[in-house]
Tab-separated table of C-alpha atoms in Angstrom:
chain	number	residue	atom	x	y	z
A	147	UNK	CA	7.009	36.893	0.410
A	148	UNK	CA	7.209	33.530	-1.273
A	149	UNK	CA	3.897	32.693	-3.017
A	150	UNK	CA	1.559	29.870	-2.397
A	151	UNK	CA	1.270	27.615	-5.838
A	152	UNK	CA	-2.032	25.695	-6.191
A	153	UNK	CA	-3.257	23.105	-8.419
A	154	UNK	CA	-6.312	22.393	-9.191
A	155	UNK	CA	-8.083	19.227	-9.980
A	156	UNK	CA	-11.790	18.705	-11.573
A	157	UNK	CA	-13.602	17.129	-13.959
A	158	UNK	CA	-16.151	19.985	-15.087
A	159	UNK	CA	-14.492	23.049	-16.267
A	160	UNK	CA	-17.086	25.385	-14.680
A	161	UNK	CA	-15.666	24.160	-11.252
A	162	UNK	CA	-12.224	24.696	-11.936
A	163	UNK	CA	-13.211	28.427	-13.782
A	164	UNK	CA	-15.081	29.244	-10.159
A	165	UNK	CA	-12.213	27.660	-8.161
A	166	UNK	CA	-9.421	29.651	-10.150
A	167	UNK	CA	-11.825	33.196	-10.040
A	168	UNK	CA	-12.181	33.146	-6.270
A	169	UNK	CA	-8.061	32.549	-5.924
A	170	UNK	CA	-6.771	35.078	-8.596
A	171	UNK	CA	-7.854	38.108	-5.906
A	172	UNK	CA	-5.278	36.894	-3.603
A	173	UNK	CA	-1.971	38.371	-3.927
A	174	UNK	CA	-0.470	35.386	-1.710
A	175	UNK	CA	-1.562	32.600	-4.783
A	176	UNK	CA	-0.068	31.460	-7.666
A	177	UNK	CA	-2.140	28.964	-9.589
A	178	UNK	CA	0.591	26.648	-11.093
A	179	UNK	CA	-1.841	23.956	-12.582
A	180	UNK	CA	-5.590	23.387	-13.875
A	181	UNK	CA	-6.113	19.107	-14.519
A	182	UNK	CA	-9.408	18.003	-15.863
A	183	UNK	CA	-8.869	14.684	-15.038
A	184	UNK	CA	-6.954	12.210	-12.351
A	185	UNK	CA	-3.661	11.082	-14.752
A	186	UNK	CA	-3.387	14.795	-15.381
A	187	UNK	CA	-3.328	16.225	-11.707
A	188	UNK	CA	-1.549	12.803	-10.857
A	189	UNK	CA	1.291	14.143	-13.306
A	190	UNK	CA	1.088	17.689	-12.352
A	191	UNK	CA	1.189	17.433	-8.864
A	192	UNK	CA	4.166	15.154	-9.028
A	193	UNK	CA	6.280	17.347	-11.452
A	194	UNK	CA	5.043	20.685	-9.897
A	195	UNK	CA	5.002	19.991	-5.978
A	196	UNK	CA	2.604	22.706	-5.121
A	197	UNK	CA	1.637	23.614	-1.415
A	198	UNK	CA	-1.707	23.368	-1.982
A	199	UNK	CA	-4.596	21.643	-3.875
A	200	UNK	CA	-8.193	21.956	-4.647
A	201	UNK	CA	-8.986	18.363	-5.477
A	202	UNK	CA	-12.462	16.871	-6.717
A	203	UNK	CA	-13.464	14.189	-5.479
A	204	UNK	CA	-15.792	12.672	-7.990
A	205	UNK	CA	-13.871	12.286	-10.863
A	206	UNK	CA	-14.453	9.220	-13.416
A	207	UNK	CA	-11.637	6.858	-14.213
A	208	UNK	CA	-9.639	8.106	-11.519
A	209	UNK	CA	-10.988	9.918	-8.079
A	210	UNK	CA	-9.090	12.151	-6.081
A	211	UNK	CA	-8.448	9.971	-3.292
A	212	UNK	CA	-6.706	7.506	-5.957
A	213	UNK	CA	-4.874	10.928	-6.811
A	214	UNK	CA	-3.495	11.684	-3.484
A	215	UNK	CA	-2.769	8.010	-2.511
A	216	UNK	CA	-0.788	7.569	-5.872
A	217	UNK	CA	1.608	10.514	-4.747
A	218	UNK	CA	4.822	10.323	-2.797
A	219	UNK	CA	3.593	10.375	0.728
A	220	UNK	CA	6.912	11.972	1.612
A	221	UNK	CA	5.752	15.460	-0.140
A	222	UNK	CA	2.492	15.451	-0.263
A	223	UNK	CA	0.615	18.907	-0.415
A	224	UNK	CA	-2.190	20.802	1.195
A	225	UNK	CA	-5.367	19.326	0.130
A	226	UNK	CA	-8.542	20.929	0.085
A	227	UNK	CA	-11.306	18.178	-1.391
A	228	UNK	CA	-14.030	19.253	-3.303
A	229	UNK	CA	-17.148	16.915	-3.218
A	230	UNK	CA	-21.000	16.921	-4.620
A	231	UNK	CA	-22.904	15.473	-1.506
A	232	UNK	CA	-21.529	12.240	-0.388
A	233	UNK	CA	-22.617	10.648	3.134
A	234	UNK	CA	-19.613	8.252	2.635
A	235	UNK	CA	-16.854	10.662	1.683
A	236	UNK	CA	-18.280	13.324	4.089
A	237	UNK	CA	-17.756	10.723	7.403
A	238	UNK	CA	-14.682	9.481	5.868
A	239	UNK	CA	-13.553	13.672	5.699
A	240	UNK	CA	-14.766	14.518	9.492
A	241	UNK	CA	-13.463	11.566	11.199
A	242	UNK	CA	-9.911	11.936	9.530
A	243	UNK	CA	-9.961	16.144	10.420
A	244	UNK	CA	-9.691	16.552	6.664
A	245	UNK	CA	-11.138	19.949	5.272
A	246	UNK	CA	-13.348	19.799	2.307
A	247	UNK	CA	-15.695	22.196	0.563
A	248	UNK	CA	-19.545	20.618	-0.570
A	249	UNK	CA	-20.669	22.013	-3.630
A	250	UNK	CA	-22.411	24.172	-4.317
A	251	UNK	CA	-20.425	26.355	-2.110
A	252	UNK	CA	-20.510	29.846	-0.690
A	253	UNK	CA	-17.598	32.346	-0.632
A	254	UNK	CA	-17.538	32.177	2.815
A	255	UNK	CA	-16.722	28.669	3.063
A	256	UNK	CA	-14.417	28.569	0.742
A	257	UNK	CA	-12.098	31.525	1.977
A	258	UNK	CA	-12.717	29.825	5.536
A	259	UNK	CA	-10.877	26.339	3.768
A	260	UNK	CA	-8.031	28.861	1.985
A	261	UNK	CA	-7.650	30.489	4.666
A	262	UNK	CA	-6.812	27.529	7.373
A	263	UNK	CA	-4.819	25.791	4.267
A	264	UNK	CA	-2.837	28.975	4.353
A	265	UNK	CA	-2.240	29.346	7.632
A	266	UNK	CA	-0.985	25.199	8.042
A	267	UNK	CA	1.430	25.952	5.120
A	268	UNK	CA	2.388	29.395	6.648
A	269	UNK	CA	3.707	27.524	10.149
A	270	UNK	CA	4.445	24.246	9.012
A	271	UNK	CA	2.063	22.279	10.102
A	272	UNK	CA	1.977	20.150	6.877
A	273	UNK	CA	3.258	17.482	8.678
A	274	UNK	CA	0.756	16.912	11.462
A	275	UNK	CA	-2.079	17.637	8.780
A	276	UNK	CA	-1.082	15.074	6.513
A	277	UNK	CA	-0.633	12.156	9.119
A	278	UNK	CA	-4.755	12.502	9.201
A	279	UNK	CA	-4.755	12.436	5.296
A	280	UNK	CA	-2.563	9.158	5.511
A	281	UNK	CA	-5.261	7.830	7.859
A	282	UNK	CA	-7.640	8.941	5.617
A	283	UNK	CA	-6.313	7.303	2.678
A	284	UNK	CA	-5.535	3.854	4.318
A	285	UNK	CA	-9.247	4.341	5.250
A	286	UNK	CA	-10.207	4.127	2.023
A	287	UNK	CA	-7.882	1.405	0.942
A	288	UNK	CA	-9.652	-0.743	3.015
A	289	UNK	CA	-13.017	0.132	2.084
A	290	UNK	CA	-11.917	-0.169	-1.182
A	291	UNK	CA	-13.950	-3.644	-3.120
A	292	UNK	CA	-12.887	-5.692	-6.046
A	293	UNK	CA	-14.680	-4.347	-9.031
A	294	UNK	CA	-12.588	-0.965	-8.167
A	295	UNK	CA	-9.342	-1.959	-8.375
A	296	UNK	CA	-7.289	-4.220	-11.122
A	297	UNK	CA	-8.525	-2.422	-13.957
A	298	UNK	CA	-6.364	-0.971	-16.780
A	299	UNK	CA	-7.311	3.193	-17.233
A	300	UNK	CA	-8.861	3.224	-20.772
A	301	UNK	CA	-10.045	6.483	-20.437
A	302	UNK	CA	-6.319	7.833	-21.245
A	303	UNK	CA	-6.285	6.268	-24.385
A	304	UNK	CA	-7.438	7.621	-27.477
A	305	UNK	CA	-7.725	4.946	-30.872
A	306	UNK	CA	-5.437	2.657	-28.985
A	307	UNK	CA	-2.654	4.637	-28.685
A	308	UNK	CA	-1.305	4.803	-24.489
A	309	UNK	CA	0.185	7.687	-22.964
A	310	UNK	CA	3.777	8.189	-23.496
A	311	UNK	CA	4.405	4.207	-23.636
A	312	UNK	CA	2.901	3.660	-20.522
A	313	UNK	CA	0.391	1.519	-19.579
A	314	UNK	CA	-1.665	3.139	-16.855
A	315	UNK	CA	-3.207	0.500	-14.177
A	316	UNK	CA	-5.453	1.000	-11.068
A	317	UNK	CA	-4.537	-1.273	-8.418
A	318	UNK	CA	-5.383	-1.187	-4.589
A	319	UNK	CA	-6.673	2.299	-4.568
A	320	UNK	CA	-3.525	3.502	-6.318
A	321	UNK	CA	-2.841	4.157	-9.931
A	322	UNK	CA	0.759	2.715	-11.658
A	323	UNK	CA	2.136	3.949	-14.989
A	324	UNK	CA	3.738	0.890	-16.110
A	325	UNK	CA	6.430	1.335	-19.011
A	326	UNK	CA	5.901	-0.633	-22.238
A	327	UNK	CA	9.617	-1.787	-22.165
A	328	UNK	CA	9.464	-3.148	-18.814
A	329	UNK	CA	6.683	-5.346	-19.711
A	330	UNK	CA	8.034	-8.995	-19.818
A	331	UNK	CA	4.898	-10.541	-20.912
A	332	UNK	CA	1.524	-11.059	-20.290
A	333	UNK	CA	-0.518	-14.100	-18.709
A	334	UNK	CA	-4.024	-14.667	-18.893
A	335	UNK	CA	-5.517	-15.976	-15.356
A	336	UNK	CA	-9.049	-16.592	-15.402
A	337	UNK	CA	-10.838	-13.497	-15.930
A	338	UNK	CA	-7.793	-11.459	-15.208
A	339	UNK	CA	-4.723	-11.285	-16.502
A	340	UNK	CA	-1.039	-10.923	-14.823
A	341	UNK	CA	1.106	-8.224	-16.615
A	342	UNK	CA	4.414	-9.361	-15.730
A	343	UNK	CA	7.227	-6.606	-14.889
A	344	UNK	CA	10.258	-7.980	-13.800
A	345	UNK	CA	10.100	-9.834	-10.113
A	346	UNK	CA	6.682	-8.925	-9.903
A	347	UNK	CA	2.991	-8.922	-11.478
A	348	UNK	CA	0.274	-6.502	-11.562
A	349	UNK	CA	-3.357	-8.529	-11.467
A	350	UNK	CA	-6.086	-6.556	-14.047
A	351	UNK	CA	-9.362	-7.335	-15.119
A	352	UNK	CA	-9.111	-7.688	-18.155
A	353	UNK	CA	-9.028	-10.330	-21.132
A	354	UNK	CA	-5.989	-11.648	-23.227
A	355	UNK	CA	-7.630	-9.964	-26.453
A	356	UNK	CA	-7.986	-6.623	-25.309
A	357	UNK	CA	-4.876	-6.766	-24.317
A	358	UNK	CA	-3.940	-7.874	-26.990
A	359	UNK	CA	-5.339	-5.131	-29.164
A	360	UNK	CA	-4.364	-2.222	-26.460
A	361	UNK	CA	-0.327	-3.369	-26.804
A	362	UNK	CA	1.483	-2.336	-30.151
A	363	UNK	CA	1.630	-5.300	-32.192
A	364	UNK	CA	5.388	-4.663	-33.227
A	365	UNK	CA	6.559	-5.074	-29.840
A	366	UNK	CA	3.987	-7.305	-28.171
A	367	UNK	CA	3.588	-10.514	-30.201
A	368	UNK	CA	0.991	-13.231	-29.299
A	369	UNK	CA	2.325	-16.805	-28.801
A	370	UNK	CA	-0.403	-18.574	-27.077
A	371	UNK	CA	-4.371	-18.365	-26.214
A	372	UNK	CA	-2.504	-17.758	-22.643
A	373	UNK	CA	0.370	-15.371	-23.333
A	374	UNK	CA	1.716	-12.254	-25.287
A	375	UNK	CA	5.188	-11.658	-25.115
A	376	UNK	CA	7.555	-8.689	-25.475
A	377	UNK	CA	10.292	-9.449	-28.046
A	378	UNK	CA	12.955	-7.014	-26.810
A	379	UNK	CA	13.047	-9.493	-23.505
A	380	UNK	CA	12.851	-12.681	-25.854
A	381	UNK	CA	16.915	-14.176	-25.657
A	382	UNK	CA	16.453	-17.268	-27.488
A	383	UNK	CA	13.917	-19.262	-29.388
A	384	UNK	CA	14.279	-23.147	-29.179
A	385	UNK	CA	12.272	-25.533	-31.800
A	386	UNK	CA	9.949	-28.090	-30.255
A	387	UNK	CA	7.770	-30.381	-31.422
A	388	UNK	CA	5.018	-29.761	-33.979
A	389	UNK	CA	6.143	-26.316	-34.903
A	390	UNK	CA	6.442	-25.140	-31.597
A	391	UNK	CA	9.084	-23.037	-29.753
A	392	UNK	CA	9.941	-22.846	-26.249
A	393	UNK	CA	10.984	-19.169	-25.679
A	394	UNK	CA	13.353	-18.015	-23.068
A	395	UNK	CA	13.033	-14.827	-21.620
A	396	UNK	CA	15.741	-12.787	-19.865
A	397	UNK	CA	13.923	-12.928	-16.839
A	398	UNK	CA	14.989	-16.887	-16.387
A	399	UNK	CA	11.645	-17.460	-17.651
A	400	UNK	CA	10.219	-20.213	-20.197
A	401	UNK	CA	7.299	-20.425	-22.384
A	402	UNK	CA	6.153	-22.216	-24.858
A	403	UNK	CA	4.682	-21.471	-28.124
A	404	UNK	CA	1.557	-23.315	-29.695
A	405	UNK	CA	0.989	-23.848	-33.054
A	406	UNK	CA	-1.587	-22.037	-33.943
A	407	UNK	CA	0.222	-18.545	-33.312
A	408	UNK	CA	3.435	-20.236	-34.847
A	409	UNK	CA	2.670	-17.922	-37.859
A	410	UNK	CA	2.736	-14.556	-36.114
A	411	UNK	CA	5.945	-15.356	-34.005
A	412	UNK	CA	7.800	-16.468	-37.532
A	413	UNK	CA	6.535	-13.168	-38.864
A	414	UNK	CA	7.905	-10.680	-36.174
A	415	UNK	CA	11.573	-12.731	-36.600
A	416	UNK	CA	11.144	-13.639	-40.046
A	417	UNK	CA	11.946	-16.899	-39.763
């Protein structure tokens, strides 16, 4: 008999040690992946496509309903959510029909949860099961506020350096990796700023200077207090007045240069 491959998904080691010892004593499991964090299960999940996952709930930077709603809705697993006491989440579980296990949990209750994920997989169920975790998940897209969403995922970046190019952005309850190379160029807007990507933007709370410093310096090249640009999508640099350049873009795009970044442009073309 084909065996049932599980990921699992938690912040604190100790949880995912506990989850993984009460699974290895079934011969009908095959633990496929252990993510300490939401890019990693994110990542996993998508490459692996496991029937069934043990996802916290709590994590920081990125929470394991921002997992599951950043997943192709079209294959999405088994889920089994695994929450520290949380009136919110808890409603948000029972009215949707989702199953969840509240730490600190007993055996019991946890090879009650296996057990009914099992037997869903086992007939085929997924299908009805995961129309409730849709619901579930639009749920919390709409409960979701402003100071959660638009915010660029620091905590995957280490001195600077982003993961595998990418920038990684959550937006609307969902979490984007955005290629470096795709990025056009970038706007400030207020407090945010608009990371443009070819007919479309992403909105981010963040300022012009930390993006600045985030994006590698010899691709991303500031021209203006408003506006870094990415030189591989740069077609043509026109002179303008004062030492200023209107750049085209291969978008259709223009911009203009100011002055007082005049210097750095000339240094990235030498010119």
């Amino acid at each position: 008999m084909q065996k049932i491959t599980v990921v699992i998904a938690d912040d604190e080691k100790e949880a995912r040690d506990g989850i993984k010892l009460l699974l290895e004593g079934d011969a009908e499991i095959d633990i496929v992946g252990m993510c300490k964090n939401g890019i990693e299960a994110i990542k996993t999940i998508n490459e692996i496509q496991p029937n069934l996952v043990f996802m916290d709930i709590q994590m920081p930077g990125v929470n394991g309903l921002e997992v599951i709603n950043s997943l192709n809705k079209s294959t999405l697993p088994a889920v089994i959510f695994v929450t520290a006491y949380d009136q919110y989440s808890l409603k948000a579980f029972e009215l949707h029909a989702m199953d969840y296990l509240l730490k600190p949990f007993t055996d019991d209750r946890f090879f009650k949860a296996l057990n009914h994920a099992k037997s869903i997989i086992k007939q085929n169920q997924l299908e009805k099961v995961n129309a409730n975790l849709l619901n579930l998940l639009d749920y919390y897209q709409k409960e979701q506020n402003e100071e959660n969403s638009g915010r660029i995922i620091k905590e995957t970046t280490q001195g600077n350096k982003l993961i595998n190019n990418r920038l990684i952005i959550k937006s609307d309850g969902k979490i984007y990796f955005l290629d470096l190379e795709k990025i056009i160029w970038v706007q400030a807007y207020d407090y945010y700023v608009k990371i443009h990507i070819a007919n479309k933007f992403y909105l981010v709370r963040e300022s012009l200077k930390q993006m600045e410093e985030l994006l590698p310096g010899e691709k991303f090249v500031r021209i203006h207090k408003s506006s870094i640009v990415n030189i591989d999508h740069i077609i043509e640099l026109e002179p303008h007045f004062n030492n200023e350049f209107i750049i085209k873009l291969n978008n259709g795009e223009e911009l203009k240069s100011s002055r007082n970044f005049r210097d750095k442009l000339k240094g990235v073309f030498n010119i």
